[in-house]
XYZ file of N, CA, C and O in Angstrom:
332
model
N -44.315 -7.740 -13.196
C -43.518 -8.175 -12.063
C -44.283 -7.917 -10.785
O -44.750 -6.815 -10.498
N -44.373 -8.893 -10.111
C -44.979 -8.594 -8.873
C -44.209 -7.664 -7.548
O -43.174 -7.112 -7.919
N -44.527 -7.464 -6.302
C -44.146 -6.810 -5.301
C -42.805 -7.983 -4.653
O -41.751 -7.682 -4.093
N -43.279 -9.163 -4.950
C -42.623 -10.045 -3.980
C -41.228 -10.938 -5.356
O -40.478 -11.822 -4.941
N -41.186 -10.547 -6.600
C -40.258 -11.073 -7.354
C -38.819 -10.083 -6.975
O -38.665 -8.897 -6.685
N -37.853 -11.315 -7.157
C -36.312 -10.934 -6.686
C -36.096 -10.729 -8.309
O -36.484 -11.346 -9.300
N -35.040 -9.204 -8.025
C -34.318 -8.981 -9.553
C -32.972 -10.024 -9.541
O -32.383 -10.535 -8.588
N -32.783 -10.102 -10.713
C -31.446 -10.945 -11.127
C -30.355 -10.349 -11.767
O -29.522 -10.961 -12.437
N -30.376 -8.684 -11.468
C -29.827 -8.346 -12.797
C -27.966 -8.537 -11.785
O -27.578 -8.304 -10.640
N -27.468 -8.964 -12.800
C -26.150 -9.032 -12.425
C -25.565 -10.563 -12.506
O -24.419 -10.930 -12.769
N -27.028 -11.528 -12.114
C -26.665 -13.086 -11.949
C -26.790 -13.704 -13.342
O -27.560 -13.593 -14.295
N -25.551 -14.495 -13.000
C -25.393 -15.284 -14.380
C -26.600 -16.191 -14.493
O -27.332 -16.417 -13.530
N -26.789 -16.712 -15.721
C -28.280 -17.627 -15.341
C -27.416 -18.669 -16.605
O -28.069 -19.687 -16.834
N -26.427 -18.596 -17.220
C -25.787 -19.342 -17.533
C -24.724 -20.282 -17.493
O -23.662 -19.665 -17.581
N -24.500 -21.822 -17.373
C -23.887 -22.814 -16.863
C -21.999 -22.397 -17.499
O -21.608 -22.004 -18.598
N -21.324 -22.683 -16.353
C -20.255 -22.323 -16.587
C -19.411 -23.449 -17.876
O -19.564 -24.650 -18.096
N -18.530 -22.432 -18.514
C -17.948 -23.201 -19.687
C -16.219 -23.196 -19.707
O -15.629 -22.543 -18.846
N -15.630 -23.792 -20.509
C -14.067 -23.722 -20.704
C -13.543 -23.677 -19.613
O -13.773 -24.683 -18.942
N -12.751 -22.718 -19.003
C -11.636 -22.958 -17.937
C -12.187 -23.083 -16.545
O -11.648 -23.605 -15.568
N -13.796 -22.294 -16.673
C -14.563 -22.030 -15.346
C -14.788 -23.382 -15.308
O -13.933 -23.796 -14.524
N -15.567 -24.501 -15.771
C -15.330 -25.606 -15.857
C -14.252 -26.341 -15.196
O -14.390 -26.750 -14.043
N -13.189 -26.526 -15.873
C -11.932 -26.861 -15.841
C -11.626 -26.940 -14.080
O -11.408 -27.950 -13.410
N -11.715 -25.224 -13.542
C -11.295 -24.950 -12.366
C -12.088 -25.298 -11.261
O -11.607 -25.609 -10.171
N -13.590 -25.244 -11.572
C -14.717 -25.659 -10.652
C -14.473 -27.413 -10.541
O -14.393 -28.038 -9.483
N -14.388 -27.965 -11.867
C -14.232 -29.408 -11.224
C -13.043 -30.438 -10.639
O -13.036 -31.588 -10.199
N -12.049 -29.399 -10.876
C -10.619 -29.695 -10.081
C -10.488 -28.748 -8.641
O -9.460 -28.772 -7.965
N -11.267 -28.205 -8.405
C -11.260 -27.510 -7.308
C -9.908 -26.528 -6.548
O -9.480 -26.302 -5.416
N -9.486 -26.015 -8.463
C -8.816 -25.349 -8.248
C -8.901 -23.510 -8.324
O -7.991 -22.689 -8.208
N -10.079 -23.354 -8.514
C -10.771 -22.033 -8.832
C -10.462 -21.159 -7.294
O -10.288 -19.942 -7.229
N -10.445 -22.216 -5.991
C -10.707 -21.542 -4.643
C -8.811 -21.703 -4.560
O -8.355 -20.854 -3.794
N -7.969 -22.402 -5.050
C -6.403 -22.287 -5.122
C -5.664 -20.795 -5.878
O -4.619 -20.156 -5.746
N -6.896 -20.723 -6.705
C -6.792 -18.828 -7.633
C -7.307 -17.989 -6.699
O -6.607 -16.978 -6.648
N -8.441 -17.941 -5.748
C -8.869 -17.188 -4.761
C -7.749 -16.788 -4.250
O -7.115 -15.755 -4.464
N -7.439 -18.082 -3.231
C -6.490 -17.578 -2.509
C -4.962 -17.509 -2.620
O -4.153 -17.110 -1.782
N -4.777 -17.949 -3.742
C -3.387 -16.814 -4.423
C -3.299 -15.467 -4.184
O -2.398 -14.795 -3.683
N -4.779 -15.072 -4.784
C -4.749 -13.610 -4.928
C -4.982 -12.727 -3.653
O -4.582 -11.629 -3.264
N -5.703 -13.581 -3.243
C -6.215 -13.013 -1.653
C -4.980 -12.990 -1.166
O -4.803 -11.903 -0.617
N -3.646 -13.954 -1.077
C -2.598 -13.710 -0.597
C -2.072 -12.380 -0.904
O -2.029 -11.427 -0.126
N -1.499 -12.430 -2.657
C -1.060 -11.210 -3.054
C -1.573 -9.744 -3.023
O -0.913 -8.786 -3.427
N -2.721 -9.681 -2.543
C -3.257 -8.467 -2.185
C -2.975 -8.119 -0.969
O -2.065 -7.313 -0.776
N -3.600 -8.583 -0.062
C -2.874 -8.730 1.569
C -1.029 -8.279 1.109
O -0.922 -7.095 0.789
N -0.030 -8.890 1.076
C 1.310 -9.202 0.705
C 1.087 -7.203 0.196
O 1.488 -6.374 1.013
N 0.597 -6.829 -0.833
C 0.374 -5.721 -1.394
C 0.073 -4.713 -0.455
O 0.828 -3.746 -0.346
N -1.156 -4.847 0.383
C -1.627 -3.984 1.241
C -0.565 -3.534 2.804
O -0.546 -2.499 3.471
N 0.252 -4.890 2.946
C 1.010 -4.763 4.078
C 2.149 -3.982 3.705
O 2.615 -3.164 4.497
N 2.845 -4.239 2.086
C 3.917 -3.505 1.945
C 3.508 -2.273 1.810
O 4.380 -1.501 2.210
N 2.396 -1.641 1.354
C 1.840 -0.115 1.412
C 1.832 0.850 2.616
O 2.030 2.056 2.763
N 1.338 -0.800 3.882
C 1.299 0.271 5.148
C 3.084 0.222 5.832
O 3.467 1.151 6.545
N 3.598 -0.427 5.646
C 5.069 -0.501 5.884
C 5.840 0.672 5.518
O 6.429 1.489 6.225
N 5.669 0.551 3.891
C 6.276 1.364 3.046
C 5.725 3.280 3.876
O 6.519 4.180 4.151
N 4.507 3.307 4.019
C 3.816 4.669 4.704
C 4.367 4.620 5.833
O 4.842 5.744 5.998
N 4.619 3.918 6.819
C 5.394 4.058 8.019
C 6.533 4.334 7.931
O 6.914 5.236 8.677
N 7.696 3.604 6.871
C 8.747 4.253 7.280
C 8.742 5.720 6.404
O 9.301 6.558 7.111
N 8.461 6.104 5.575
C 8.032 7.239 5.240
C 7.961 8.465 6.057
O 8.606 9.513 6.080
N 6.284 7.661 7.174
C 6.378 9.171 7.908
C 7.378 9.197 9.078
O 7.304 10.138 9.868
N 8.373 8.172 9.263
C 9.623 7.896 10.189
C 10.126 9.041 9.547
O 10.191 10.019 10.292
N 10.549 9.239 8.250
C 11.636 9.715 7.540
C 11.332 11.147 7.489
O 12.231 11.987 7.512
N 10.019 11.468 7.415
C 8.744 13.174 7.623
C 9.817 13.640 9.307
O 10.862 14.142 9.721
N 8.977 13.213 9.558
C 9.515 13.186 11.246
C 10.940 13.552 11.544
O 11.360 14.291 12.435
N 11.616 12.873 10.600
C 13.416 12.890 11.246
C 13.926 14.287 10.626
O 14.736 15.016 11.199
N 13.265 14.589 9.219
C 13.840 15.468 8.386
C 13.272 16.838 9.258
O 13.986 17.841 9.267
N 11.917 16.839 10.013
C 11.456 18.189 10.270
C 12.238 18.305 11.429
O 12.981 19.234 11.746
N 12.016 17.369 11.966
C 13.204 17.216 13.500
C 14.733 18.034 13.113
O 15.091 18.984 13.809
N 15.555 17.562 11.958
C 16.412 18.219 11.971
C 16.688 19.846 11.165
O 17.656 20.593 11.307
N 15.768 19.985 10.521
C 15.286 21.218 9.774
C 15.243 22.259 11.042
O 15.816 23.348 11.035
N 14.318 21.642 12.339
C 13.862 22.464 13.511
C 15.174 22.962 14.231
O 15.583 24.097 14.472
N 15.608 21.903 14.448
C 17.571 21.774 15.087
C 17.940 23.256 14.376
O 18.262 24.293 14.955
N 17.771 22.993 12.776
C 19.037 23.915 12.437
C 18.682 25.317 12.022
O 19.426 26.213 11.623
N 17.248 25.306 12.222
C 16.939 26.751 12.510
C 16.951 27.227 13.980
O 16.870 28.392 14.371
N 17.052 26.245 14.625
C 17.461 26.885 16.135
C 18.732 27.343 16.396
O 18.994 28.417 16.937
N 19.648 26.387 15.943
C 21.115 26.530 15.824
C 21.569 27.802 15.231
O 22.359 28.474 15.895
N 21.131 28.290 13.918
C 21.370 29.727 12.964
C 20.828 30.710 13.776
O 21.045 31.880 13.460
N 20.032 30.416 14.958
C 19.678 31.707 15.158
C 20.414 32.374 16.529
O 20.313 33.480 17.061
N 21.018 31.448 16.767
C 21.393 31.550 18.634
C 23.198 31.430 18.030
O 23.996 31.833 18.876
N 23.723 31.017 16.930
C 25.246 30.891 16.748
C 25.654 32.731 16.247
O 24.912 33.526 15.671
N 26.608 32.867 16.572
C 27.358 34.087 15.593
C 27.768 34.279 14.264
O 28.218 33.295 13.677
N 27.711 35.207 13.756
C 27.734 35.196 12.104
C 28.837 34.852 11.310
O 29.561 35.821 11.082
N 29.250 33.666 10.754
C 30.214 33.796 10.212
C 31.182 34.795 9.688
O 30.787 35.566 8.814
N 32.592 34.882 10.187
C 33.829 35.700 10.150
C 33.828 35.638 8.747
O 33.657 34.540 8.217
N 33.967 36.493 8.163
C 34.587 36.459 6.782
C 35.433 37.102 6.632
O 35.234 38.264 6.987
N 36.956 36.760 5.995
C 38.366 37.108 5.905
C 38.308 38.192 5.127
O 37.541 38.232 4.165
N 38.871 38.897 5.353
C 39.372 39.840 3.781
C 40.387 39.246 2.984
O 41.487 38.844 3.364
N 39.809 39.230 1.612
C 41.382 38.862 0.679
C 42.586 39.217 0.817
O 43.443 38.809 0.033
C-alpha cells in the first residue's frame, strides 16, 4: 500500500440488492430517512419537555419541604389532651 492510497474499510464495494433496490429506485429510502429523523426529533423533544416539567416539580416540592420546616420551627408545640 502506498503513502497516498485511501482505506475502504467500512465501504460497501457491493451493488445494492432486494429492498435497498426497491427503495433507491422509488425514491423512497430518503421517505424512511425522514420518518425517522422525524421520530427521533418527536423523541428528543418529549425527553427535554418531560426533564423540564420534572425539574418544575424538584423545585415546587423543595420549595414546600423549605416552607414547612420553617413553619415547625417558629409554631408552638402541639397541645395534647389528657384522656
Amino acid at each position: 500500500a502506498s503513502a497516498t492510497s485511501v482505506p475502504t474499510v467500512g465501504v460497501p464495494d457491493a451493488p445494492p440488492v432486494g429492498l435497498e433496490v426497491y427503495l433507491l429506485q422509488q425514491d423512497k429510502l430518503y421517505v424512511v430517512a425522514a420518518v425517522l429523523a422525524v421520530i427521533w426529533i418527536g423523541i428528543a423533544l418529549f425527553i427535554a419537555r418531560t426533564d423540564r416539567r420534572i425539574s418544575r416539580l424538584e423545585k415546587l416540592v423543595d420549595e414546600r419541604e423549605a416552607f414547612d420546616r420553617a413553619s415547625e420551627s417558629t409554631a408552638p408545640a402541639p397541645r395534647i389532651d389528657p384522656l
